PDB file of C-alpha atoms in Angstrom:
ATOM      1  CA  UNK T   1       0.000   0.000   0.000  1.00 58.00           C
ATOM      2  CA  UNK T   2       0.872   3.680  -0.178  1.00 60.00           C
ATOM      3  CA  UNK T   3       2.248   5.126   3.261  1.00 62.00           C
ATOM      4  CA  UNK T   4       0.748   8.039   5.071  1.00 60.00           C
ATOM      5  CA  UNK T   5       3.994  10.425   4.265  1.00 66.00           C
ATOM      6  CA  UNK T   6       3.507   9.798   0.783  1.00 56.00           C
ATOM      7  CA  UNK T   7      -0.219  10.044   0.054  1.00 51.00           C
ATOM      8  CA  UNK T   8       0.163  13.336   2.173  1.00 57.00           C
ATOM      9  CA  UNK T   9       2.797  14.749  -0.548  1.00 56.00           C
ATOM     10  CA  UNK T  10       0.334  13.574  -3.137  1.00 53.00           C
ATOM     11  CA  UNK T  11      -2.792  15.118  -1.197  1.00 55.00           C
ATOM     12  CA  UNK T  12      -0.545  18.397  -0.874  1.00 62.00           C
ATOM     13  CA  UNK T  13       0.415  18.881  -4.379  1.00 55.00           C
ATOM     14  CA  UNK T  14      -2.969  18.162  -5.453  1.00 52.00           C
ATOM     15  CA  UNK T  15      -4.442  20.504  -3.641  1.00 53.00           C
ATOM     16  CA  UNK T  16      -1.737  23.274  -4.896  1.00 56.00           C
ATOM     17  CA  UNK T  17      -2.917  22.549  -8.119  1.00 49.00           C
ATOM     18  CA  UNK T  18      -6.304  22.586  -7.615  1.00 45.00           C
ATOM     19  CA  UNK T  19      -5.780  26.045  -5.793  1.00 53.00           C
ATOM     20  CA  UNK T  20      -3.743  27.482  -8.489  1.00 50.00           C
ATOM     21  CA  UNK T  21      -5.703  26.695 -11.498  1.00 48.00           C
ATOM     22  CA  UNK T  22      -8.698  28.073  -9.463  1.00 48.00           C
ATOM     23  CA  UNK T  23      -7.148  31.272  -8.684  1.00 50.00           C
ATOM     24  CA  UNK T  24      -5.534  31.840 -12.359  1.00 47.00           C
ATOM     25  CA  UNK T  25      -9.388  30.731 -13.624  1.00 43.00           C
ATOM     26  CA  UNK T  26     -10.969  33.912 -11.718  1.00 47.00           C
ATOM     27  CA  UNK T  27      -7.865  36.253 -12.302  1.00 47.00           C
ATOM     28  CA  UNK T  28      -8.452  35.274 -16.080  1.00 45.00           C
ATOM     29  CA  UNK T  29     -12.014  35.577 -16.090  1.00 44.00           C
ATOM     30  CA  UNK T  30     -12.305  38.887 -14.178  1.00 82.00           C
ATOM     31  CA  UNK T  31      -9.048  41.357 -15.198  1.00 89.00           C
ATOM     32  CA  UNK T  32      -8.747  43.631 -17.533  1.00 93.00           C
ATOM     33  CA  UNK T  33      -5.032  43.748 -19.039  1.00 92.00           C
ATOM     34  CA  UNK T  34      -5.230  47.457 -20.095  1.00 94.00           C
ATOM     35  CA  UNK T  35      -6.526  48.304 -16.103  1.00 96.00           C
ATOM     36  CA  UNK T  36      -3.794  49.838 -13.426  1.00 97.00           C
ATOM     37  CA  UNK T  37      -5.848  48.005 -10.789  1.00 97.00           C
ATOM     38  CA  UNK T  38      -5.487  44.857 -12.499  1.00 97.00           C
ATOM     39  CA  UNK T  39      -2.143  45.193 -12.941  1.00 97.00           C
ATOM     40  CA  UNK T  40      -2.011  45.651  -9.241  1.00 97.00           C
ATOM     41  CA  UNK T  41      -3.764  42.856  -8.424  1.00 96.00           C
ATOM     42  CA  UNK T  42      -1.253  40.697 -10.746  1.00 95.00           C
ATOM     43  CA  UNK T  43       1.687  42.169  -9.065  1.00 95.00           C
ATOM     44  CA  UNK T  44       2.707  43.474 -12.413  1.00 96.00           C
ATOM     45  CA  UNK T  45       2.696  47.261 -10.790  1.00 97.00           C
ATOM     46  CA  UNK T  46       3.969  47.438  -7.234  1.00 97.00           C
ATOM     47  CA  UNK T  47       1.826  49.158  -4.258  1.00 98.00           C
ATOM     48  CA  UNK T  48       2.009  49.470  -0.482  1.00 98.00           C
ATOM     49  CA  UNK T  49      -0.192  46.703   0.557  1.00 98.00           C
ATOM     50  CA  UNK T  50      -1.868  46.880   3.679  1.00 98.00           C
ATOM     51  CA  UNK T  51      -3.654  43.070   3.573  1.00 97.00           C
ATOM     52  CA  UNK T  52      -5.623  41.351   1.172  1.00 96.00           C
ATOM     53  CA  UNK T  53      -8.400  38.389   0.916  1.00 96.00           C
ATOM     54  CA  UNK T  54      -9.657  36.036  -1.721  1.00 95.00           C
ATOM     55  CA  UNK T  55     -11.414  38.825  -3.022  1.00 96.00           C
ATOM     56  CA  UNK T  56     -10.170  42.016  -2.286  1.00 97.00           C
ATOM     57  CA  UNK T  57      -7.025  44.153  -1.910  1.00 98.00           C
ATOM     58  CA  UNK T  58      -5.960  47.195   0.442  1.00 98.00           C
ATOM     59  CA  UNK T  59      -3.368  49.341  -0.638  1.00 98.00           C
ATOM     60  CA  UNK T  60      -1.898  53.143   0.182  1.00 98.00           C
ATOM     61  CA  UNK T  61      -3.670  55.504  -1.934  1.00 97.00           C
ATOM     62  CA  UNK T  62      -0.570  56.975  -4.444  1.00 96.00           C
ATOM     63  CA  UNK T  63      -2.133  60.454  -4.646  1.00 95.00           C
ATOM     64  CA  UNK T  64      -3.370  60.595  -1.049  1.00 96.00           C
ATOM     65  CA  UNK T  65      -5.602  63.662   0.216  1.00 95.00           C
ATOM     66  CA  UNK T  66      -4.576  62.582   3.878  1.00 95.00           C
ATOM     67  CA  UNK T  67      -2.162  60.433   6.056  1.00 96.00           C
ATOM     68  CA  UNK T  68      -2.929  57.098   5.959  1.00 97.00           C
ATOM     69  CA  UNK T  69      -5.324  57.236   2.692  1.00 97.00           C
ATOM     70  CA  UNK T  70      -5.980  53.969   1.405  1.00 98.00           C
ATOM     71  CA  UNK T  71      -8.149  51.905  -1.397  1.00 98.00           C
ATOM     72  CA  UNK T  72      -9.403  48.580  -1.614  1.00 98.00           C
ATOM     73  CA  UNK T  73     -10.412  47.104  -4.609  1.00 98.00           C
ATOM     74  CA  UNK T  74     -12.175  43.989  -5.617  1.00 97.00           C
ATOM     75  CA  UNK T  75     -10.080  41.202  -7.042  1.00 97.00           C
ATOM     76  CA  UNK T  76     -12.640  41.404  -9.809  1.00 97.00           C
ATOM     77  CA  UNK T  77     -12.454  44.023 -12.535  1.00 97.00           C
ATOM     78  CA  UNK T  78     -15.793  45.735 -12.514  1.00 97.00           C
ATOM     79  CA  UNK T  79     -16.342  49.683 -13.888  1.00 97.00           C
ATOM     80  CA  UNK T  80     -18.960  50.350 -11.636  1.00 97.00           C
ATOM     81  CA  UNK T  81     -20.336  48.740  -8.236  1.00 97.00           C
ATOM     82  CA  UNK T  82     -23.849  47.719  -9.539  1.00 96.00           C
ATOM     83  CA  UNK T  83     -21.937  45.174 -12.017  1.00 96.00           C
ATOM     84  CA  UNK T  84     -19.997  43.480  -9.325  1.00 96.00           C
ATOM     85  CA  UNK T  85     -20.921  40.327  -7.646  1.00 96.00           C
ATOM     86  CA  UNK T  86     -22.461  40.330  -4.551  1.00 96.00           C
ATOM     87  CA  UNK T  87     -19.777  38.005  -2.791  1.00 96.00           C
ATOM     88  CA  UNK T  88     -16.964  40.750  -3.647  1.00 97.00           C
ATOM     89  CA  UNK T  89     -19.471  43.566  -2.357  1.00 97.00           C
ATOM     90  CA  UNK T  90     -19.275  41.259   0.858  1.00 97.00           C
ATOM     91  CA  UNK T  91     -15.536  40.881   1.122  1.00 97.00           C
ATOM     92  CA  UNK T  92     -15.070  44.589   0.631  1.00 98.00           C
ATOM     93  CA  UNK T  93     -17.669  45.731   3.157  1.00 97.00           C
ATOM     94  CA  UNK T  94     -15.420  43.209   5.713  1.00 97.00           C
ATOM     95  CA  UNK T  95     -12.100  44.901   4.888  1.00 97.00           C
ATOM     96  CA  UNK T  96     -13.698  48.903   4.742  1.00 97.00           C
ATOM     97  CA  UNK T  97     -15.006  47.406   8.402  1.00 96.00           C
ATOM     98  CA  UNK T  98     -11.159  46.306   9.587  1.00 96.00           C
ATOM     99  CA  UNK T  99      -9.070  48.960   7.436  1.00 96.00           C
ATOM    100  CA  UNK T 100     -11.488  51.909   8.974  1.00 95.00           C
ATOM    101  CA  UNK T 101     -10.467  50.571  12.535  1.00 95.00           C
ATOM    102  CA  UNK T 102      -6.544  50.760  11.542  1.00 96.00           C
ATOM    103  CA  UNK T 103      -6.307  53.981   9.752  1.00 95.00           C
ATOM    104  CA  UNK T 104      -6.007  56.192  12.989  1.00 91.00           C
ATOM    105  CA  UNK T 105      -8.682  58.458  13.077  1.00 93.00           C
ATOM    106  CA  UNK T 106     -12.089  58.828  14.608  1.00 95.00           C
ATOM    107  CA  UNK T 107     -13.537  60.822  11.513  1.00 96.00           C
ATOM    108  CA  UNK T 108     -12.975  59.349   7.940  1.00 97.00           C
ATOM    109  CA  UNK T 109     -14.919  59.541   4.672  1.00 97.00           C
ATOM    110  CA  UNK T 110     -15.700  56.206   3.096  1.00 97.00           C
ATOM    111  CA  UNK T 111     -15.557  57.466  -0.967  1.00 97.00           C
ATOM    112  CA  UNK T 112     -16.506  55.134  -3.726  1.00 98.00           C
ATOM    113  CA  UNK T 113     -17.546  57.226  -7.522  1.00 97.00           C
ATOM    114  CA  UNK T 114     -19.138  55.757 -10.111  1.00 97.00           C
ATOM    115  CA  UNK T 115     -19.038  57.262 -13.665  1.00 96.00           C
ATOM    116  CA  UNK T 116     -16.958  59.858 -15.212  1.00 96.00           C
ATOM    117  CA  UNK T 117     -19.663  62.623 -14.229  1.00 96.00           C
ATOM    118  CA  UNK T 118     -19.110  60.894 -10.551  1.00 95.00           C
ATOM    119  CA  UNK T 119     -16.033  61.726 -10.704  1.00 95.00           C
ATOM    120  CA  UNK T 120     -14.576  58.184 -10.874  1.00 96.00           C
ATOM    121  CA  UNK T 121     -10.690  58.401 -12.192  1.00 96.00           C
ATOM    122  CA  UNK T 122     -10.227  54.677 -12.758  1.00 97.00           C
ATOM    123  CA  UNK T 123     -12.551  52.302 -14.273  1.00 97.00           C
ATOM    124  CA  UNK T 124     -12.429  49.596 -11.682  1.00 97.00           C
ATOM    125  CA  UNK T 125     -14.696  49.964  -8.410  1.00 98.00           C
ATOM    126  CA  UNK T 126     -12.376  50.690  -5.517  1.00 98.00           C
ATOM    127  CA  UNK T 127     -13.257  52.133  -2.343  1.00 98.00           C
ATOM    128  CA  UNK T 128     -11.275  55.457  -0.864  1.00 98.00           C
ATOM    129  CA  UNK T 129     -10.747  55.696   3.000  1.00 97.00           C
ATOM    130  CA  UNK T 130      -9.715  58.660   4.215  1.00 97.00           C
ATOM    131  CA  UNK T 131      -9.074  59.985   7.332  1.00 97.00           C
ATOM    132  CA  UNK T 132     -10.444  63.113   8.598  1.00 96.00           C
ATOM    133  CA  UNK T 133      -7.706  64.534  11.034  1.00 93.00           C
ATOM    134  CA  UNK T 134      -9.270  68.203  10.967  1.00 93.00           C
ATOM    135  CA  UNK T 135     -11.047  70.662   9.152  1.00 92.00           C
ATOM    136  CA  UNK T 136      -8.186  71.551   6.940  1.00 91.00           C
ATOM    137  CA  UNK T 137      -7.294  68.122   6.115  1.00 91.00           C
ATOM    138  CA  UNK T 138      -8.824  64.760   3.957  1.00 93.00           C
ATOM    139  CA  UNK T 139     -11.821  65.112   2.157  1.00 93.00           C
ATOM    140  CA  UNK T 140     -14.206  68.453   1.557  1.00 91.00           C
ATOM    141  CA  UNK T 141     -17.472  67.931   0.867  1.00 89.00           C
ATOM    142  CA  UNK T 142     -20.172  70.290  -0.086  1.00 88.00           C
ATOM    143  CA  UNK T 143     -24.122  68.775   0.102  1.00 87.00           C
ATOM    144  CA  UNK T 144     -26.397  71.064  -2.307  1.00 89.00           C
ATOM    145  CA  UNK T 145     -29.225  69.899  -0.322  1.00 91.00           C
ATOM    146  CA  UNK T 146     -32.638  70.194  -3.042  1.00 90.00           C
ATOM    147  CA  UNK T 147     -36.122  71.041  -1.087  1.00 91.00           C
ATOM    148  CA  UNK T 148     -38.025  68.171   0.509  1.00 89.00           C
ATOM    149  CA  UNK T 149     -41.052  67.259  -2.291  1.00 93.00           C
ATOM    150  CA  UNK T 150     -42.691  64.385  -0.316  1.00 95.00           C
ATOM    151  CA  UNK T 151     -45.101  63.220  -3.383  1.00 95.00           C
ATOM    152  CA  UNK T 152     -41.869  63.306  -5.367  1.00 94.00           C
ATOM    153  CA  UNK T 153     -40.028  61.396  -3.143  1.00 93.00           C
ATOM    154  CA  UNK T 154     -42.865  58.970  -2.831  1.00 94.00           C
ATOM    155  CA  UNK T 155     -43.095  58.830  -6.509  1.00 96.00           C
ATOM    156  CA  UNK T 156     -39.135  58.239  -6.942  1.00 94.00           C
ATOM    157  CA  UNK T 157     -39.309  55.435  -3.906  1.00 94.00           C
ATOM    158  CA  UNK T 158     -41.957  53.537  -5.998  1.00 95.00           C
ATOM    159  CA  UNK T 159     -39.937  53.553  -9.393  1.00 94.00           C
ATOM    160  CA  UNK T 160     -37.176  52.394  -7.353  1.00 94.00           C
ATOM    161  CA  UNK T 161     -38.326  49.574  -5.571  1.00 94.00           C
ATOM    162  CA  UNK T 162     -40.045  48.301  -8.710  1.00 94.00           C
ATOM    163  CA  UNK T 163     -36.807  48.022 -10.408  1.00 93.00           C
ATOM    164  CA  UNK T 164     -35.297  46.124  -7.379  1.00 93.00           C
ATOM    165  CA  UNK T 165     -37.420  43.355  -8.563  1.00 79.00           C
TER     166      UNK T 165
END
């Protein structure tokens, strides 16, 4: 018969392989070889990692508006957040939960644009975090509040929830 040590090695490299081809399948099936995040993600561009998981990846922010600004990005190349699986929507609500905790501040924006007109720079959903140290620092924000229209807002909530459906 085969002994324990040996059917072990066997189990082991099976299971590399298995792991591997898995991994190169997704990475494959979800990149985009023109995208910086991508390239990122391949290791083909270097960055200041923080962490990373199965599906996501934390990383200094090269053009930072703060100390300690960061991204993470799905392990998935999707433009905008409504075409991303759910499971990677998961995964990155986990890390913006862990990375928020780590960045050093009590006040932080949590930024994520979608479309140029968003003001979205790169075409691959990422996540911004950055701290708010003070008033002079991180992000500004102004909030061109409309007036409150309640039978439009009714109106809007209906047309909404019908196309949640």
């Amino acid at each position: 018969g085969i002994n324990a040590e040996y059917m072990g090695h066997l189990l082991s490299v099976y299971f590399f392989f298995v792991k591997t081809f898995r991994i190169s399948r997704i990475l494959m099936a979800v990149s985009n070889p023109d995208c910086i995040f991508c390239k990122i993600i391949a290791g083909q561009i270097p960055c200041h990692k923080l962490f990373e998981t199965e599906k996501s990846l934390a990383f200094m922010d090269i053009n930072p508006i703060a100390d300690n600004h960061c991204l993470v990005i799905p392990k998935y190349h999707a433009e905008k957040l409504n075409e991303l699986p759910p499971e990677y929507g998961a995964d990155i609500g986990e890390s913006l939960i862990r990375l928020s905790k780590a960045v050093g501040s009590d006040n932080y924006n949590i930024l994520q644009n979608n479309g140029r007109l968003a003001h979205q720079a790169v075409d691959h959903v990422h996540f911004h975090i950055i701290p708010k140290p003070n008033t002079s620092e991180g992000l500004g924000v102004g909030w061109p509040s409309k007036p409150t229209d309640h039978a439009k807002f009714a109106k809007q909530a209906e047309d909404i929830k019908a196309r949640l459906n």
